[in-house]
Structures are given as structure tokens and as C-alpha cells.
PDB file of C-alpha atoms in Angstrom:
ATOM      1  CA  LYS B   1      -6.352  15.890  21.781  1.00  0.00           C
ATOM      2  CA  TYR B   2      -5.867  15.599  18.042  1.00  0.00           C
ATOM      3  CA  LYS B   3      -2.481  17.332  18.207  1.00  0.00           C
ATOM      4  CA  ILE B   4      -1.398  15.021  21.021  1.00  0.00           C
ATOM      5  CA  PHE B   5      -2.486  12.014  18.969  1.00  0.00           C
ATOM      6  CA  GLN B   6      -0.598  13.254  15.894  1.00  0.00           C
ATOM      7  CA  TRP B   7       2.539  13.823  17.986  1.00  0.00           C
ATOM      8  CA  ALA B   8       2.237  10.368  19.523  1.00  0.00           C
ATOM      9  CA  ALA B   9       1.705   8.792  16.089  1.00  0.00           C
ATOM     10  CA  ASP B  10       4.901  10.393  14.752  1.00  0.00           C
ATOM     11  CA  VAL B  11       6.861   9.276  17.818  1.00  0.00           C
ATOM     12  CA  GLY B  12       5.447   5.751  17.537  1.00  0.00           C
ATOM     13  CA  ARG B  13       6.395   5.400  13.879  1.00  0.00           C
ATOM     14  CA  GLU B  14       9.921   6.661  14.504  1.00  0.00           C
ATOM     15  CA  TYR B  15      10.315   4.379  17.515  1.00  0.00           C
ATOM     16  CA  ALA B  16       9.123   1.346  15.542  1.00  0.00           C
ATOM     17  CA  LYS B  17      11.454   2.068  12.619  1.00  0.00           C
ATOM     18  CA  VAL B  18      14.488   2.575  14.880  1.00  0.00           C
ATOM     19  CA  THR B  19      13.876  -0.461  17.077  1.00  0.00           C
ATOM     20  CA  GLN B  20      13.195  -2.752  14.113  1.00  0.00           C
ATOM     21  CA  ASP B  21      16.330  -1.517  12.358  1.00  0.00           C
ATOM     22  CA  ASN B  22      18.443  -2.010  15.486  1.00  0.00           C
ATOM     23  CA  PHE B  23      17.006  -5.485  16.041  1.00  0.00           C
ATOM     24  CA  ARG B  24      17.935  -6.381  12.477  1.00  0.00           C
ATOM     25  CA  ARG B  25      21.516  -5.164  12.953  1.00  0.00           C
ATOM     26  CA  THR B  26      22.248  -6.092  16.564  1.00  0.00           C
ATOM     27  CA  GLY B  27      19.512  -8.454  17.731  1.00  0.00           C
ATOM     28  CA  THR B  28      18.323  -5.919  20.315  1.00  0.00           C
ATOM     29  CA  ALA B  29      15.229  -3.724  19.872  1.00  0.00           C
ATOM     30  CA  SER B  30      16.834  -0.618  21.329  1.00  0.00           C
ATOM     31  CA  ALA B  31      16.342   3.114  20.751  1.00  0.00           C
ATOM     32  CA  PRO B  32      18.168   6.289  21.862  1.00  0.00           C
ATOM     33  CA  PHE B  33      17.317   7.554  25.349  1.00  0.00           C
ATOM     34  CA  GLY B  34      15.493  10.672  24.123  1.00  0.00           C
ATOM     35  CA  LEU B  35      13.275   8.717  21.717  1.00  0.00           C
ATOM     36  CA  THR B  36      12.582   6.077  24.363  1.00  0.00           C
ATOM     37  CA  ALA B  37      11.513   8.768  26.837  1.00  0.00           C
ATOM     38  CA  LYS B  38       9.153  10.370  24.303  1.00  0.00           C
ATOM     39  CA  HIS B  39       7.725   6.966  23.474  1.00  0.00           C
ATOM     40  CA  LYS B  40       6.961   6.289  27.138  1.00  0.00           C
ATOM     41  CA  VAL B  41       5.011   9.550  27.319  1.00  0.00           C
ATOM     42  CA  ALA B  42       3.181   8.760  24.063  1.00  0.00           C
ATOM     43  CA  ASP B  43       2.391   5.305  25.381  1.00  0.00           C
ATOM     44  CA  ALA B  44       0.859   6.657  28.578  1.00  0.00           C
ATOM     45  CA  LEU B  45      -1.197   9.315  26.762  1.00  0.00           C
ATOM     46  CA  VAL B  46      -2.340   7.409  23.680  1.00  0.00           C
ATOM     47  CA  PHE B  47      -1.023   3.924  22.971  1.00  0.00           C
ATOM     48  CA  ALA B  48      -2.165   2.267  26.206  1.00  0.00           C
ATOM     49  CA  LYS B  49      -5.729   3.282  25.334  1.00  0.00           C
ATOM     50  CA  ILE B  50      -5.395   1.770  21.859  1.00  0.00           C
ATOM     51  CA  ARG B  51      -4.182  -1.537  23.300  1.00  0.00           C
ATOM     52  CA  GLU B  52      -7.033  -1.478  25.802  1.00  0.00           C
ATOM     53  CA  ALA B  53      -9.488  -1.125  22.904  1.00  0.00           C
ATOM     54  CA  PHE B  54      -8.155  -4.458  21.636  1.00  0.00           C
ATOM     55  CA  GLY B  55      -8.855  -6.049  25.023  1.00  0.00           C
ATOM     56  CA  GLY B  56      -5.530  -5.307  26.693  1.00  0.00           C
ATOM     57  CA  ARG B  57      -3.982  -8.758  26.149  1.00  0.00           C
ATOM     58  CA  LEU B  58      -3.374  -8.819  22.396  1.00  0.00           C
ATOM     59  CA  ARG B  59       0.003 -10.373  21.586  1.00  0.00           C
ATOM     60  CA  ALA B  60      -0.099  -9.979  17.805  1.00  0.00           C
ATOM     61  CA  CYS B  61      -2.428 -10.029  14.816  1.00  0.00           C
ATOM     62  CA  ILE B  62      -1.984 -11.297  11.269  1.00  0.00           C
ATOM     63  CA  SER B  63      -2.465  -9.282   8.081  1.00  0.00           C
ATOM     64  CA  GLY B  64      -2.723 -10.810   4.621  1.00  0.00           C
ATOM     65  CA  SER B  65      -4.739 -10.788   1.370  1.00  0.00           C
ATOM     66  CA  ALA B  66      -3.726  -7.216   0.482  1.00  0.00           C
ATOM     67  CA  ALA B  67      -0.750  -4.961   1.176  1.00  0.00           C
ATOM     68  CA  LEU B  68      -0.536  -3.133   4.492  1.00  0.00           C
ATOM     69  CA  ALA B  69       0.785   0.416   4.029  1.00  0.00           C
ATOM     70  CA  PRO B  70       4.121   0.577   5.922  1.00  0.00           C
ATOM     71  CA  GLU B  71       3.238   3.840   7.679  1.00  0.00           C
ATOM     72  CA  ILE B  72       0.122   2.184   9.104  1.00  0.00           C
ATOM     73  CA  GLY B  73       2.149  -0.849  10.133  1.00  0.00           C
ATOM     74  CA  TYR B  74       4.764   1.314  11.867  1.00  0.00           C
ATOM     75  CA  PHE B  75       2.030   3.223  13.696  1.00  0.00           C
ATOM     76  CA  PHE B  76       0.563   0.067  15.183  1.00  0.00           C
ATOM     77  CA  ALA B  77       4.020  -1.346  15.914  1.00  0.00           C
ATOM     78  CA  GLY B  78       4.859   1.817  17.830  1.00  0.00           C
ATOM     79  CA  ALA B  79       1.579   1.474  19.690  1.00  0.00           C
ATOM     80  CA  GLY B  80       2.440  -2.044  20.791  1.00  0.00           C
ATOM     81  CA  VAL B  81      -0.088  -3.696  18.469  1.00  0.00           C
ATOM     82  CA  HIS B  82       2.156  -6.044  16.514  1.00  0.00           C
ATOM     83  CA  ILE B  83       0.872  -6.755  13.012  1.00  0.00           C
ATOM     84  CA  LEU B  84       2.584  -9.775  11.455  1.00  0.00           C
ATOM     85  CA  GLU B  85       2.170  -9.678   7.696  1.00  0.00           C
ATOM     86  CA  GLY B  86       1.980 -12.966   5.808  1.00  0.00           C
ATOM     87  CA  TYR B  87       1.671 -14.152   2.222  1.00  0.00           C
ATOM     88  CA  GLY B  88       0.335 -17.105   0.315  1.00  0.00           C
ATOM     89  CA  LEU B  89      -2.030 -18.179  -2.425  1.00  0.00           C
ATOM     90  CA  THR B  90      -4.741 -20.762  -2.942  1.00  0.00           C
ATOM     91  CA  GLU B  91      -2.261 -22.634  -5.160  1.00  0.00           C
ATOM     92  CA  SER B  92       0.265 -22.767  -2.305  1.00  0.00           C
ATOM     93  CA  SER B  93      -2.240 -24.156   0.221  1.00  0.00           C
ATOM     94  CA  ALA B  94      -2.601 -20.723   1.805  1.00  0.00           C
ATOM     95  CA  ALA B  95       0.231 -19.325   3.912  1.00  0.00           C
ATOM     96  CA  SER B  96       3.776 -19.624   2.561  1.00  0.00           C
ATOM     97  CA  PHE B  97       5.348 -16.728   4.462  1.00  0.00           C
ATOM     98  CA  VAL B  98       4.777 -15.039   7.803  1.00  0.00           C
ATOM     99  CA  ASN B  99       6.735 -12.600   9.938  1.00  0.00           C
ATOM    100  CA  PRO B 100       8.386 -13.986  13.098  1.00  0.00           C
ATOM    101  CA  GLY B 101       6.714 -12.767  16.279  1.00  0.00           C
ATOM    102  CA  GLU B 102       9.753 -11.026  17.773  1.00  0.00           C
ATOM    103  CA  ALA B 103      11.802 -10.212  14.680  1.00  0.00           C
ATOM    104  CA  TYR B 104       9.018  -9.000  12.405  1.00  0.00           C
ATOM    105  CA  ARG B 105       9.757  -6.325   9.836  1.00  0.00           C
ATOM    106  CA  THR B 106       7.060  -3.907   8.813  1.00  0.00           C
ATOM    107  CA  GLY B 107       6.712  -3.704   5.032  1.00  0.00           C
ATOM    108  CA  THR B 108       7.669  -7.344   4.467  1.00  0.00           C
ATOM    109  CA  VAL B 109       5.674 -10.580   4.586  1.00  0.00           C
ATOM    110  CA  GLY B 110       8.386 -12.278   6.606  1.00  0.00           C
ATOM    111  CA  LYS B 111      10.247 -15.525   5.983  1.00  0.00           C
ATOM    112  CA  PRO B 112       9.137 -18.718   4.208  1.00  0.00           C
ATOM    113  CA  LEU B 113       7.454 -21.372   6.324  1.00  0.00           C
ATOM    114  CA  PRO B 114       9.439 -24.611   6.829  1.00  0.00           C
ATOM    115  CA  GLY B 115       9.694 -26.617   3.610  1.00  0.00           C
ATOM    116  CA  THR B 116       8.928 -23.679   1.326  1.00  0.00           C
ATOM    117  CA  GLU B 117      11.567 -22.627  -1.202  1.00  0.00           C
ATOM    118  CA  VAL B 118      11.546 -19.209  -2.854  1.00  0.00           C
ATOM    119  CA  ARG B 119      13.477 -17.494  -5.601  1.00  0.00           C
ATOM    120  CA  ILE B 120      13.068 -14.298  -7.620  1.00  0.00           C
ATOM    121  CA  ALA B 121      12.984 -14.631 -11.414  1.00  0.00           C
ATOM    122  CA  ASP B 122      14.881 -12.276 -13.716  1.00  0.00           C
ATOM    123  CA  ASP B 123      11.731 -10.201 -14.238  1.00  0.00           C
ATOM    124  CA  GLY B 124      11.125  -9.919 -10.483  1.00  0.00           C
ATOM    125  CA  GLU B 125       8.389 -12.559 -10.267  1.00  0.00           C
ATOM    126  CA  ILE B 126       8.223 -14.615  -7.060  1.00  0.00           C
ATOM    127  CA  LEU B 127       8.590 -18.369  -7.605  1.00  0.00           C
ATOM    128  CA  LEU B 128       7.687 -20.923  -4.924  1.00  0.00           C
ATOM    129  CA  ARG B 129       8.359 -24.628  -4.505  1.00  0.00           C
ATOM    130  CA  GLY B 130       7.498 -27.030  -1.695  1.00  0.00           C
ATOM    131  CA  PRO B 131       4.987 -29.541  -0.328  1.00  0.00           C
ATOM    132  CA  GLY B 132       2.266 -26.903  -0.131  1.00  0.00           C
ATOM    133  CA  ILE B 133       2.284 -26.182  -3.869  1.00  0.00           C
ATOM    134  CA  MET B 134      -0.607 -27.674  -5.852  1.00  0.00           C
ATOM    135  CA  GLU B 135      -0.175 -30.503  -8.354  1.00  0.00           C
ATOM    136  CA  GLY B 136      -2.187 -28.492 -10.873  1.00  0.00           C
ATOM    137  CA  TYR B 137      -5.559 -26.983 -11.736  1.00  0.00           C
ATOM    138  CA  HIS B 138      -8.178 -29.738 -11.919  1.00  0.00           C
ATOM    139  CA  GLY B 139      -8.894 -30.657 -15.516  1.00  0.00           C
ATOM    140  CA  LEU B 140      -6.913 -27.699 -16.877  1.00  0.00           C
ATOM    141  CA  PRO B 141      -3.507 -29.010 -18.013  1.00  0.00           C
ATOM    142  CA  GLU B 142      -2.791 -26.009 -20.257  1.00  0.00           C
ATOM    143  CA  LYS B 143      -3.453 -23.515 -17.444  1.00  0.00           C
ATOM    144  CA  THR B 144      -1.302 -25.640 -15.137  1.00  0.00           C
ATOM    145  CA  ALA B 145       1.582 -25.603 -17.614  1.00  0.00           C
ATOM    146  CA  GLU B 146       1.449 -21.789 -17.716  1.00  0.00           C
ATOM    147  CA  VAL B 147       2.252 -21.441 -14.000  1.00  0.00           C
ATOM    148  CA  LEU B 148       3.901 -24.695 -12.883  1.00  0.00           C
ATOM    149  CA  GLU B 149       7.317 -25.790 -14.144  1.00  0.00           C
ATOM    150  CA  ALA B 150       8.268 -29.454 -14.503  1.00  0.00           C
ATOM    151  CA  ASP B 151      10.667 -29.228 -11.541  1.00  0.00           C
ATOM    152  CA  GLY B 152       7.927 -27.899  -9.241  1.00  0.00           C
ATOM    153  CA  TRP B 153       8.546 -24.138  -9.308  1.00  0.00           C
ATOM    154  CA  PHE B 154       5.256 -22.235  -9.199  1.00  0.00           C
ATOM    155  CA  HIS B 155       4.943 -18.806 -10.840  1.00  0.00           C
ATOM    156  CA  THR B 156       2.913 -16.693  -8.408  1.00  0.00           C
ATOM    157  CA  GLY B 157       2.283 -13.708 -10.689  1.00  0.00           C
ATOM    158  CA  ASP B 158       3.493 -11.407  -7.903  1.00  0.00           C
ATOM    159  CA  ILE B 159       6.565  -9.183  -8.064  1.00  0.00           C
ATOM    160  CA  GLY B 160       8.835  -8.975  -5.041  1.00  0.00           C
ATOM    161  CA  GLU B 161      12.254  -8.530  -3.470  1.00  0.00           C
ATOM    162  CA  LEU B 162      14.097 -10.925  -1.155  1.00  0.00           C
ATOM    163  CA  SER B 163      16.506  -9.616   1.489  1.00  0.00           C
ATOM    164  CA  ALA B 164      19.850 -11.277   2.160  1.00  0.00           C
ATOM    165  CA  ASP B 165      18.437 -12.921   5.293  1.00  0.00           C
ATOM    166  CA  GLY B 166      15.254 -14.199   3.652  1.00  0.00           C
ATOM    167  CA  TYR B 167      12.552 -11.566   4.250  1.00  0.00           C
ATOM    168  CA  LEU B 168      10.205 -11.108   1.295  1.00  0.00           C
ATOM    169  CA  ARG B 169       8.682  -7.802   0.221  1.00  0.00           C
ATOM    170  CA  ILE B 170       5.789  -7.813  -2.265  1.00  0.00           C
ATOM    171  CA  THR B 171       5.794  -4.832  -4.614  1.00  0.00           C
ATOM    172  CA  ASP B 172       2.953  -5.564  -7.047  1.00  0.00           C
ATOM    173  CA  ARG B 173       1.157  -8.016  -9.280  1.00  0.00           C
ATOM    174  CA  LYS B 174       3.162  -8.818 -12.404  1.00  0.00           C
ATOM    175  CA  LYS B 175       0.245  -7.932 -14.651  1.00  0.00           C
ATOM    176  CA  ASP B 176      -0.243  -4.593 -12.873  1.00  0.00           C
ATOM    177  CA  LEU B 177       3.277  -3.223 -13.456  1.00  0.00           C
ATOM    178  CA  ILE B 178       3.233  -0.231 -15.774  1.00  0.00           C
ATOM    179  CA  LYS B 179       6.043   0.990 -18.002  1.00  0.00           C
ATOM    180  CA  THR B 180       6.421   4.679 -18.793  1.00  0.00           C
ATOM    181  CA  SER B 181       7.400   5.951 -22.225  1.00  0.00           C
ATOM    182  CA  GLY B 182      10.838   6.563 -20.703  1.00  0.00           C
ATOM    183  CA  GLY B 183      11.255   2.851 -20.011  1.00  0.00           C
ATOM    184  CA  LYS B 184      10.807   3.002 -16.218  1.00  0.00           C
ATOM    185  CA  TYR B 185       8.759   0.301 -14.512  1.00  0.00           C
ATOM    186  CA  ILE B 186       6.380   1.434 -11.771  1.00  0.00           C
ATOM    187  CA  ALA B 187       4.318  -0.598  -9.307  1.00  0.00           C
ATOM    188  CA  PRO B 188       1.137   1.510  -9.078  1.00  0.00           C
ATOM    189  CA  ALA B 189      -0.248  -0.382  -6.064  1.00  0.00           C
ATOM    190  CA  GLU B 190       2.840   0.562  -4.063  1.00  0.00           C
ATOM    191  CA  VAL B 191       2.373   4.270  -4.821  1.00  0.00           C
ATOM    192  CA  GLU B 192      -1.363   4.024  -4.150  1.00  0.00           C
ATOM    193  CA  GLY B 193      -0.733   2.364  -0.797  1.00  0.00           C
ATOM    194  CA  GLN B 194       1.676   5.092   0.230  1.00  0.00           C
ATOM    195  CA  PHE B 195      -0.874   7.769  -0.636  1.00  0.00           C
ATOM    196  CA  LYS B 196      -3.540   6.046   1.460  1.00  0.00           C
ATOM    197  CA  ALA B 197      -1.091   6.135   4.356  1.00  0.00           C
ATOM    198  CA  VAL B 198      -0.512   9.906   4.166  1.00  0.00           C
ATOM    199  CA  CYS B 199      -3.980  11.168   3.144  1.00  0.00           C
ATOM    200  CA  PRO B 200      -6.838  10.639   5.639  1.00  0.00           C
ATOM    201  CA  PHE B 201      -9.465  11.713   3.083  1.00  0.00           C
ATOM    202  CA  VAL B 202      -8.761   9.207   0.301  1.00  0.00           C
ATOM    203  CA  SER B 203     -11.076   6.275  -0.346  1.00  0.00           C
ATOM    204  CA  ASN B 204      -9.688   4.953  -3.637  1.00  0.00           C
ATOM    205  CA  ILE B 205      -6.851   6.002  -5.929  1.00  0.00           C
ATOM    206  CA  LEU B 206      -5.692   4.803  -9.339  1.00  0.00           C
ATOM    207  CA  VAL B 207      -2.205   5.685 -10.589  1.00  0.00           C
ATOM    208  CA  HIS B 208      -1.879   5.820 -14.382  1.00  0.00           C
ATOM    209  CA  GLY B 209       1.259   6.130 -16.477  1.00  0.00           C
ATOM    210  CA  ALA B 210       1.601   3.216 -18.905  1.00  0.00           C
ATOM    211  CA  ASP B 211       3.300   4.433 -22.114  1.00  0.00           C
ATOM    212  CA  ARG B 212       3.126   8.017 -20.827  1.00  0.00           C
ATOM    213  CA  ASN B 213       5.964  10.362 -19.915  1.00  0.00           C
ATOM    214  CA  TYR B 214       4.713  11.000 -16.371  1.00  0.00           C
ATOM    215  CA  CYS B 215       2.306   9.547 -13.835  1.00  0.00           C
ATOM    216  CA  THR B 216      -1.141  10.873 -12.995  1.00  0.00           C
ATOM    217  CA  ALA B 217      -3.855   9.795 -10.574  1.00  0.00           C
ATOM    218  CA  LEU B 218      -7.610   9.544 -10.280  1.00  0.00           C
ATOM    219  CA  ILE B 219      -8.607  10.072  -6.645  1.00  0.00           C
ATOM    220  CA  ALA B 220     -11.935   9.297  -4.976  1.00  0.00           C
ATOM    221  CA  LEU B 221     -12.440  10.740  -1.501  1.00  0.00           C
ATOM    222  CA  ASP B 222     -14.150   9.297   1.560  1.00  0.00           C
ATOM    223  CA  GLU B 223     -17.524  11.049   1.755  1.00  0.00           C
ATOM    224  CA  PRO B 224     -18.020  11.193   5.566  1.00  0.00           C
ATOM    225  CA  ALA B 225     -14.464  12.414   6.165  1.00  0.00           C
ATOM    226  CA  LEU B 226     -14.663  14.943   3.336  1.00  0.00           C
ATOM    227  CA  LEU B 227     -18.038  16.392   4.356  1.00  0.00           C
ATOM    228  CA  GLY B 228     -16.863  16.633   7.959  1.00  0.00           C
ATOM    229  CA  TRP B 229     -13.873  18.666   6.812  1.00  0.00           C
ATOM    230  CA  ALA B 230     -16.095  20.747   4.502  1.00  0.00           C
ATOM    231  CA  ALA B 231     -18.437  21.713   7.339  1.00  0.00           C
ATOM    232  CA  GLU B 232     -15.473  23.188   9.220  1.00  0.00           C
ATOM    233  CA  HIS B 233     -14.083  25.077   6.207  1.00  0.00           C
ATOM    234  CA  GLY B 234     -17.023  27.059   4.881  1.00  0.00           C
ATOM    235  CA  LEU B 235     -18.402  24.383   2.568  1.00  0.00           C
ATOM    236  CA  GLY B 236     -21.119  23.018   4.846  1.00  0.00           C
ATOM    237  CA  GLY B 237     -24.429  22.093   3.229  1.00  0.00           C
ATOM    238  CA  LYS B 238     -22.891  21.342  -0.166  1.00  0.00           C
ATOM    239  CA  SER B 239     -23.120  17.945  -1.850  1.00  0.00           C
ATOM    240  CA  TYR B 240     -20.164  15.593  -2.168  1.00  0.00           C
ATOM    241  CA  ALA B 241     -19.719  16.460  -5.853  1.00  0.00           C
ATOM    242  CA  GLU B 242     -19.830  20.185  -5.087  1.00  0.00           C
ATOM    243  CA  VAL B 243     -17.239  19.874  -2.331  1.00  0.00           C
ATOM    244  CA  VAL B 244     -14.967  17.784  -4.570  1.00  0.00           C
ATOM    245  CA  ALA B 245     -15.108  20.466  -7.260  1.00  0.00           C
ATOM    246  CA  ALA B 246     -14.274  23.281  -4.838  1.00  0.00           C
ATOM    247  CA  PRO B 247     -10.792  24.873  -5.201  1.00  0.00           C
ATOM    248  CA  GLU B 248     -10.272  24.507  -1.436  1.00  0.00           C
ATOM    249  CA  THR B 249     -10.623  20.729  -1.726  1.00  0.00           C
ATOM    250  CA  VAL B 250      -8.229  20.503  -4.674  1.00  0.00           C
ATOM    251  CA  LYS B 251      -5.696  22.535  -2.692  1.00  0.00           C
ATOM    252  CA  LEU B 252      -6.153  20.237   0.320  1.00  0.00           C
ATOM    253  CA  ILE B 253      -5.457  17.083  -1.675  1.00  0.00           C
ATOM    254  CA  GLN B 254      -2.589  18.738  -3.569  1.00  0.00           C
ATOM    255  CA  GLY B 255      -0.824  19.104  -0.229  1.00  0.00           C
ATOM    256  CA  TYR B 256      -1.035  15.362   0.383  1.00  0.00           C
ATOM    257  CA  VAL B 257       0.105  14.585  -3.177  1.00  0.00           C
ATOM    258  CA  ASP B 258       3.140  16.826  -2.617  1.00  0.00           C
ATOM    259  CA  ARG B 259       3.874  14.979   0.622  1.00  0.00           C
ATOM    260  CA  LEU B 260       3.630  11.639  -1.208  1.00  0.00           C
ATOM    261  CA  ASN B 261       5.969  12.801  -3.981  1.00  0.00           C
ATOM    262  CA  GLU B 262       8.669  13.735  -1.477  1.00  0.00           C
ATOM    263  CA  GLY B 263       9.258  10.044  -0.794  1.00  0.00           C
ATOM    264  CA  LEU B 264       9.111   8.774  -4.392  1.00  0.00           C
ATOM    265  CA  GLN B 265      11.625   8.413  -7.195  1.00  0.00           C
ATOM    266  CA  ARG B 266      11.302  11.133  -9.825  1.00  0.00           C
ATOM    267  CA  TRP B 267       9.639   8.848 -12.376  1.00  0.00           C
ATOM    268  CA  GLN B 268       7.106   7.648  -9.780  1.00  0.00           C
ATOM    269  CA  THR B 269       5.856  11.087  -8.753  1.00  0.00           C
ATOM    270  CA  ILE B 270       2.276  12.137  -9.454  1.00  0.00           C
ATOM    271  CA  LYS B 271       2.461  15.181 -11.735  1.00  0.00           C
ATOM    272  CA  LYS B 272      -1.309  15.733 -12.047  1.00  0.00           C
ATOM    273  CA  PHE B 273      -4.468  14.350 -10.481  1.00  0.00           C
ATOM    274  CA  ARG B 274      -8.223  14.631 -10.803  1.00  0.00           C
ATOM    275  CA  LEU B 275     -10.814  14.194  -8.052  1.00  0.00           C
ATOM    276  CA  LEU B 276     -13.710  11.936  -9.021  1.00  0.00           C
ATOM    277  CA  PRO B 277     -17.300  13.186  -8.602  1.00  0.00           C
ATOM    278  CA  ARG B 278     -18.198  10.029  -6.647  1.00  0.00           C
ATOM    279  CA  ASP B 279     -16.471   7.123  -4.936  1.00  0.00           C
ATOM    280  CA  LEU B 280     -15.683   3.920  -6.826  1.00  0.00           C
ATOM    281  CA  ASP B 281     -17.956   0.991  -5.980  1.00  0.00           C
ATOM    282  CA  ILE B 282     -18.984  -2.585  -6.734  1.00  0.00           C
ATOM    283  CA  GLU B 283     -22.322  -1.544  -8.257  1.00  0.00           C
ATOM    284  CA  HIS B 284     -20.623   0.281 -11.141  1.00  0.00           C
ATOM    285  CA  GLY B 285     -18.209  -2.627 -11.678  1.00  0.00           C
ATOM    286  CA  GLU B 286     -15.171  -0.589 -10.585  1.00  0.00           C
ATOM    287  CA  LEU B 287     -14.334  -2.743  -7.542  1.00  0.00           C
ATOM    288  CA  THR B 288     -14.353  -6.494  -7.033  1.00  0.00           C
ATOM    289  CA  PRO B 289     -16.499  -8.017  -4.238  1.00  0.00           C
ATOM    290  CA  SER B 290     -13.319  -7.983  -2.111  1.00  0.00           C
ATOM    291  CA  LEU B 291     -12.954  -4.238  -2.913  1.00  0.00           C
ATOM    292  CA  LYS B 292      -9.948  -4.560  -5.202  1.00  0.00           C
ATOM    293  CA  LEU B 293      -9.605  -1.985  -7.963  1.00  0.00           C
ATOM    294  CA  LYS B 294     -10.587  -3.004 -11.515  1.00  0.00           C
ATOM    295  CA  ARG B 295      -8.076  -0.834 -13.342  1.00  0.00           C
ATOM    296  CA  PRO B 296      -9.274  -1.346 -16.932  1.00  0.00           C
ATOM    297  CA  VAL B 297     -12.855  -0.522 -15.957  1.00  0.00           C
ATOM    298  CA  VAL B 298     -11.910   2.680 -14.117  1.00  0.00           C
ATOM    299  CA  GLU B 299      -9.488   3.814 -16.819  1.00  0.00           C
ATOM    300  CA  ARG B 300     -12.111   3.228 -19.504  1.00  0.00           C
ATOM    301  CA  GLU B 301     -14.856   5.009 -17.560  1.00  0.00           C
ATOM    302  CA  TYR B 302     -12.720   8.070 -16.822  1.00  0.00           C
ATOM    303  CA  LYS B 303     -10.745   8.129 -20.062  1.00  0.00           C
ATOM    304  CA  ASP B 304     -11.645  11.785 -20.677  1.00  0.00           C
ATOM    305  CA  LEU B 305     -10.168  12.857 -17.318  1.00  0.00           C
ATOM    306  CA  ILE B 306      -6.998  10.865 -17.963  1.00  0.00           C
ATOM    307  CA  ASP B 307      -6.576  12.283 -21.473  1.00  0.00           C
ATOM    308  CA  ASP B 308      -7.099  15.793 -20.109  1.00  0.00           C
ATOM    309  CA  MET B 309      -4.172  15.349 -17.718  1.00  0.00           C
ATOM    310  CA  TYR B 310      -1.892  14.548 -20.660  1.00  0.00           C
ATOM    311  CA  ALA B 311      -3.176  17.299 -22.946  1.00  0.00           C
ATOM    312  CA  GLY B 312      -0.190  19.109 -24.390  1.00  0.00           C
ATOM    313  CA  SER B 313       2.334  16.428 -23.419  1.00  0.00           C
ATOM    314  CA  ARG B 314       4.368  14.459 -25.947  1.00  0.00           C
ATOM    315  CA  GLU B 315       1.905  11.551 -25.749  1.00  0.00           C
ATOM    316  CA  ALA B 316      -1.168  13.758 -26.306  1.00  0.00           C
TER     317      ALA B 316
END
């Protein structure tokens, strides 16, 4: 059953990518006959059951607040569960962008809502203007001046790309971009999201590389998934920390890191990683209440592991 599911998932992702690409070019969501036939089989064996789990009448659902890994989006698109990504901020009166129901593009947050203007600054920051943009922060004129220009353009603090036909793709927060010692800018959240899409065992990951000559990662694994795998691979009865430290586990995760690196630019690739002895959590101050990563806290707490990964390099 698992092999059938994996086959269906691969077919679904390919089908979604091809049909979305064809719709963008021709206005028709078509696919080659062979792929269409495989998709029909996958739909009967797997996808129809997934749609039934959602009640059987789901037209679409909305995703916002945080990035949706494209591979996850393509999977659901191929399964007939259409996830329409959107984007907005409190300062823009919530939603400013959303994907159109029929012409949605996985990996983007869609087109601006009526009345919303958008442009990309020279440094890649997304600027918005329109009736939904705030007049300013109450009682904080200096903070307002930092983000709101006199002509109404609002600096979102997010980095993105705008397609020729108006679809926006968010790549990272401006403050979270890192610059390697070689001068290359990297959006760590984008790399982290891609890893979460390919590795079923990851819980949290932090990519590090600011002022370094290569990127590294701290990886925390999902305890139930990891211990389930361990029980089937001769590591049953061991604690989470013991399983994480086992060579078999390091080899397992190395395989997923290699798979991630295949789709990255050379300067984005993860050269080394370390598995954390426990998951990151709110109690230790490593995650926000909405489960977003607090990078400075994690990097400070695991400074020794990070330094060890650069031992012997030019920045050591």
C-alpha cells in the first residue's frame, strides 16, 4: 500500500506541474495521454479516498500565514484538493493577494486583489499600495515613517518575485536573508521548506551560512516518526537521543540532504549538518507561540555544533 501511495504521489505531482504549466501557456489544463492515464489510475486507487476524507465536496482551501512547500502543494493539486495560497499582513488589512480558483499556481501567492498595487524594490522587497494599507501605527510616527512612504507605498519586509503576468512568489523575510562570505544571498526559509517537503522525518531545520563559505544545517527530527523507523531497523527500545546519535540515523538523513541538494544552486547546498538531541520547542524559547523559528536563539544555543561544522574551513 505504501509503494502504491508513493507511486500515486509522484504521478500526482507530475500531473499537477504539467497541467498548471500548460494552463499558463495555453489556457487549457491538459497533459499527455500517458500521464493522464496514469493519473486516472492513481485517482481511483488513492486520490479519491483523500478527497473523501475532506467530505467529498471540497472545492478549494486557502493557505496563508507561512509558506507552503511546493512539493506538498503539487501533491494536493494532483489529488484534486486545490490549495489556493494567499498573502497579506495586518498592516494591509489582511489579504492582499490570493490565487485564482481555476488558474492557481502552486508556489505563488497569486495575484493582487482589486485596488492593490505592488512593486518589487531594488533589494527585492515587496512594496504595496492601496486602500487596504494602514494610515500608520497608532501613536508611533517614527515606526510609521520606517515602513510607509509619503506617497503611500508600504514596505512589507518580505522578499519576493513578480511574474510578467502578475503572480507573486514570496522567497523570505528581508531580515532573514543571509549572505555568504562569497557574496551570495540565500533565503534560508526557502531551503528549509524544500527539505521539509522531501524528508518525512524532519520536525524543524535551521540553515546557517551568514558570512561563511558554505551552508550547514541543524536538524531536529519528529520523535514519533523517528522511533517508528528505529523499531523497524534494529534500534527499538532506544531513547530519542540515542537513536539520533546512531550512525544509521545519520546515514538516513544524509540521503534526504543529498536529495535536497540536487535541486539547489551550488552556493545553497547543505555541506554539513548535525542532528539535535531533542526537538525545538516553545518552552526553551526556540519557537514562537505560532511555531516560527527563533533563529538567533537556536544559533546561540547550538553555537558549539555550528562552529564544529566549520572547523578547518577558512572562516574557522
